[in-house]
């Protein structure tokens, strides 16, 4: 009797967990399905790539991945954006409708590292 109840509870908990995981995986994709996605990786002061071409006049997403052992901070004065990324963390920012041109950014937690640049290019 008690074992029976236990089994049923475990089974329903597993179902809830699987459903929640499925939704969590689907929702971010749905929310930004049309936006192009670019990735910048941080690694204890190194940013890759150091030059990233993005489309002007459209919304896009930049995925920020910190593979380093120390926190990083994406910071751009011309873009007026900053975001802290803990070690081992992946997050993203959305950027909307840039004018064509160059937008520098840096890792504010590693100020000695060379800055990097976002280049907004008019779509052909
Ligand atoms: Cu900062």
PDB file of C-alpha atoms and ligand atoms in Angstrom:
ATOM      1  CA  UNK A   1       0.000   0.000   0.000  1.00  0.00           C
ATOM      2  CA  UNK A   2       2.592   2.537   1.082  1.00  0.00           C
ATOM      3  CA  UNK A   3       4.951   1.372  -1.693  1.00  0.00           C
ATOM      4  CA  UNK A   4       2.155   1.772  -4.226  1.00  0.00           C
ATOM      5  CA  UNK A   5       1.510   5.371  -3.229  1.00  0.00           C
ATOM      6  CA  UNK A   6       5.244   6.087  -3.288  1.00  0.00           C
ATOM      7  CA  UNK A   7       5.615   4.751  -6.803  1.00  0.00           C
ATOM      8  CA  UNK A   8       2.697   6.778  -8.067  1.00  0.00           C
ATOM      9  CA  UNK A   9       4.064   9.954  -6.459  1.00  0.00           C
ATOM     10  CA  UNK A  10       7.476   9.410  -7.974  1.00  0.00           C
ATOM     11  CA  UNK A  11       5.954   8.783 -11.394  1.00  0.00           C
ATOM     12  CA  UNK A  12       3.848  11.966 -11.293  1.00  0.00           C
ATOM     13  CA  UNK A  13       6.825  14.009 -10.066  1.00  0.00           C
ATOM     14  CA  UNK A  14       8.895  12.719 -12.959  1.00  0.00           C
ATOM     15  CA  UNK A  15       6.150  13.762 -15.376  1.00  0.00           C
ATOM     16  CA  UNK A  16       6.019  17.271 -13.911  1.00  0.00           C
ATOM     17  CA  UNK A  17       9.807  17.593 -14.098  1.00  0.00           C
ATOM     18  CA  UNK A  18       9.907  16.384 -17.709  1.00  0.00           C
ATOM     19  CA  UNK A  19       7.116  18.792 -18.724  1.00  0.00           C
ATOM     20  CA  UNK A  20       8.828  21.746 -17.012  1.00  0.00           C
ATOM     21  CA  UNK A  21      12.126  20.921 -18.720  1.00  0.00           C
ATOM     22  CA  UNK A  22      10.388  20.667 -22.091  1.00  0.00           C
ATOM     23  CA  UNK A  23       8.756  24.076 -21.658  1.00  0.00           C
ATOM     24  CA  UNK A  24      11.971  25.685 -20.437  1.00  0.00           C
ATOM     25  CA  UNK A  25      13.772  24.433 -23.538  1.00  0.00           C
ATOM     26  CA  UNK A  26      11.040  25.585 -25.937  1.00  0.00           C
ATOM     27  CA  UNK A  27      10.128  29.028 -24.599  1.00  0.00           C
ATOM     28  CA  UNK A  28      13.390  30.957 -25.141  1.00  0.00           C
ATOM     29  CA  UNK A  29      13.529  29.612 -28.701  1.00  0.00           C
ATOM     30  CA  UNK A  30       9.956  30.691 -29.390  1.00  0.00           C
ATOM     31  CA  UNK A  31      10.367  34.133 -27.877  1.00  0.00           C
ATOM     32  CA  UNK A  32      13.259  35.074 -30.161  1.00  0.00           C
ATOM     33  CA  UNK A  33      12.702  32.659 -33.032  1.00  0.00           C
ATOM     34  CA  UNK A  34      13.235  35.246 -35.787  1.00  0.00           C
ATOM     35  CA  UNK A  35      16.254  37.027 -34.361  1.00  0.00           C
ATOM     36  CA  UNK A  36      19.713  36.060 -35.586  1.00  0.00           C
ATOM     37  CA  UNK A  37      21.956  34.873 -32.754  1.00  0.00           C
ATOM     38  CA  UNK A  38      25.662  35.622 -32.355  1.00  0.00           C
ATOM     39  CA  UNK A  39      27.961  34.332 -29.645  1.00  0.00           C
ATOM     40  CA  UNK A  40      30.740  35.991 -27.677  1.00  0.00           C
ATOM     41  CA  UNK A  41      32.820  33.790 -25.405  1.00  0.00           C
ATOM     42  CA  UNK A  42      34.674  35.157 -22.373  1.00  0.00           C
ATOM     43  CA  UNK A  43      37.640  33.363 -20.847  1.00  0.00           C
ATOM     44  CA  UNK A  44      39.383  35.213 -18.003  1.00  0.00           C
ATOM     45  CA  UNK A  45      40.007  38.372 -20.012  1.00  0.00           C
ATOM     46  CA  UNK A  46      39.894  36.908 -23.506  1.00  0.00           C
ATOM     47  CA  UNK A  47      36.913  37.687 -25.719  1.00  0.00           C
ATOM     48  CA  UNK A  48      36.221  35.612 -28.828  1.00  0.00           C
ATOM     49  CA  UNK A  49      35.671  36.798 -31.474  1.00  0.00           C
ATOM     50  CA  UNK A  50      37.331  40.194 -31.063  1.00  0.00           C
ATOM     51  CA  UNK A  51      35.484  41.483 -34.132  1.00  0.00           C
ATOM     52  CA  UNK A  52      31.875  40.531 -34.707  1.00  0.00           C
ATOM     53  CA  UNK A  53      29.839  41.533 -37.752  1.00  0.00           C
ATOM     54  CA  UNK A  54      26.131  42.004 -37.100  1.00  0.00           C
ATOM     55  CA  UNK A  55      23.269  43.300 -39.252  1.00  0.00           C
ATOM     56  CA  UNK A  56      22.247  46.936 -38.847  1.00  0.00           C
ATOM     57  CA  UNK A  57      18.544  47.794 -38.954  1.00  0.00           C
ATOM     58  CA  UNK A  58      17.413  44.576 -37.302  1.00  0.00           C
ATOM     59  CA  UNK A  59      17.032  43.012 -33.910  1.00  0.00           C
ATOM     60  CA  UNK A  60      19.549  40.380 -32.921  1.00  0.00           C
ATOM     61  CA  UNK A  61      20.621  38.427 -29.897  1.00  0.00           C
ATOM     62  CA  UNK A  62      24.133  38.067 -28.534  1.00  0.00           C
ATOM     63  CA  UNK A  63      24.692  34.976 -26.459  1.00  0.00           C
ATOM     64  CA  UNK A  64      27.319  35.664 -23.787  1.00  0.00           C
ATOM     65  CA  UNK A  65      29.180  32.600 -22.539  1.00  0.00           C
ATOM     66  CA  UNK A  66      31.742  32.755 -19.752  1.00  0.00           C
ATOM     67  CA  UNK A  67      34.055  29.758 -19.989  1.00  0.00           C
ATOM     68  CA  UNK A  68      36.560  31.319 -17.580  1.00  0.00           C
ATOM     69  CA  UNK A  69      37.110  30.837 -13.864  1.00  0.00           C
ATOM     70  CA  UNK A  70      36.451  34.509 -13.032  1.00  0.00           C
ATOM     71  CA  UNK A  71      33.372  36.696 -13.579  1.00  0.00           C
ATOM     72  CA  UNK A  72      33.236  38.743 -16.775  1.00  0.00           C
ATOM     73  CA  UNK A  73      31.246  41.815 -17.716  1.00  0.00           C
ATOM     74  CA  UNK A  74      30.196  42.656 -21.241  1.00  0.00           C
ATOM     75  CA  UNK A  75      30.273  46.430 -21.370  1.00  0.00           C
ATOM     76  CA  UNK A  76      29.809  48.811 -24.268  1.00  0.00           C
ATOM     77  CA  UNK A  77      29.607  52.557 -23.849  1.00  0.00           C
ATOM     78  CA  UNK A  78      28.341  53.279 -27.421  1.00  0.00           C
ATOM     79  CA  UNK A  79      25.720  50.530 -27.099  1.00  0.00           C
ATOM     80  CA  UNK A  80      24.848  51.593 -23.529  1.00  0.00           C
ATOM     81  CA  UNK A  81      24.823  47.959 -22.421  1.00  0.00           C
ATOM     82  CA  UNK A  82      26.474  46.089 -19.608  1.00  0.00           C
ATOM     83  CA  UNK A  83      25.930  42.613 -18.295  1.00  0.00           C
ATOM     84  CA  UNK A  84      27.771  40.583 -15.676  1.00  0.00           C
ATOM     85  CA  UNK A  85      28.373  36.918 -16.511  1.00  0.00           C
ATOM     86  CA  UNK A  86      29.448  34.609 -13.702  1.00  0.00           C
ATOM     87  CA  UNK A  87      32.017  31.882 -14.365  1.00  0.00           C
ATOM     88  CA  UNK A  88      30.408  28.977 -16.225  1.00  0.00           C
ATOM     89  CA  UNK A  89      27.284  31.034 -16.961  1.00  0.00           C
ATOM     90  CA  UNK A  90      25.534  31.605 -20.287  1.00  0.00           C
ATOM     91  CA  UNK A  91      23.191  34.549 -20.772  1.00  0.00           C
ATOM     92  CA  UNK A  92      22.140  36.867 -23.596  1.00  0.00           C
ATOM     93  CA  UNK A  93      21.357  40.444 -24.539  1.00  0.00           C
ATOM     94  CA  UNK A  94      19.083  41.717 -27.287  1.00  0.00           C
ATOM     95  CA  UNK A  95      20.219  44.627 -29.429  1.00  0.00           C
ATOM     96  CA  UNK A  96      17.819  46.548 -31.640  1.00  0.00           C
ATOM     97  CA  UNK A  97      18.271  48.540 -34.827  1.00  0.00           C
ATOM     98  CA  UNK A  98      21.840  49.835 -34.831  1.00  0.00           C
ATOM     99  CA  UNK A  99      23.043  52.396 -37.311  1.00  0.00           C
ATOM    100  CA  UNK A 100      25.802  50.995 -39.525  1.00  0.00           C
ATOM    101  CA  UNK A 101      29.170  51.509 -37.846  1.00  0.00           C
ATOM    102  CA  UNK A 102      31.542  50.278 -35.189  1.00  0.00           C
ATOM    103  CA  UNK A 103      30.650  49.762 -31.536  1.00  0.00           C
ATOM    104  CA  UNK A 104      33.467  48.867 -29.163  1.00  0.00           C
ATOM    105  CA  UNK A 105      32.971  46.683 -26.126  1.00  0.00           C
ATOM    106  CA  UNK A 106      35.202  45.344 -23.375  1.00  0.00           C
ATOM    107  CA  UNK A 107      35.262  43.059 -20.358  1.00  0.00           C
ATOM    108  CA  UNK A 108      34.908  45.490 -17.466  1.00  0.00           C
ATOM    109  CA  UNK A 109      36.158  42.851 -15.014  1.00  0.00           C
ATOM    110  CA  UNK A 110      39.394  42.451 -16.993  1.00  0.00           C
ATOM    111  CA  UNK A 111      40.229  46.067 -17.952  1.00  0.00           C
ATOM    112  CA  UNK A 112      43.757  45.207 -19.136  1.00  0.00           C
ATOM    113  CA  UNK A 113      42.436  42.878 -21.831  1.00  0.00           C
ATOM    114  CA  UNK A 114      42.248  44.281 -25.369  1.00  0.00           C
ATOM    115  CA  UNK A 115      38.814  45.650 -26.337  1.00  0.00           C
ATOM    116  CA  UNK A 116      36.695  44.082 -29.036  1.00  0.00           C
ATOM    117  CA  UNK A 117      34.359  45.524 -31.620  1.00  0.00           C
ATOM    118  CA  UNK A 118      30.890  44.993 -32.989  1.00  0.00           C
ATOM    119  CA  UNK A 119      30.556  46.043 -36.626  1.00  0.00           C
ATOM    120  CA  UNK A 120      26.995  46.759 -37.749  1.00  0.00           C
ATOM    121  CA  UNK A 121      26.760  46.182 -41.493  1.00  0.00           C
ATOM    122  CA  UNK A 122      23.884  47.131 -43.767  1.00  0.00           C
ATOM    123  CA  UNK A 123      22.200  44.014 -45.165  1.00  0.00           C
ATOM    124  CA  UNK A 124      22.798  43.582 -48.930  1.00  0.00           C
TER     125      UNK A 124
HETATM  126 CU1  LIG B   1      30.714  47.838 -15.866  1.00  0.00          CU
END
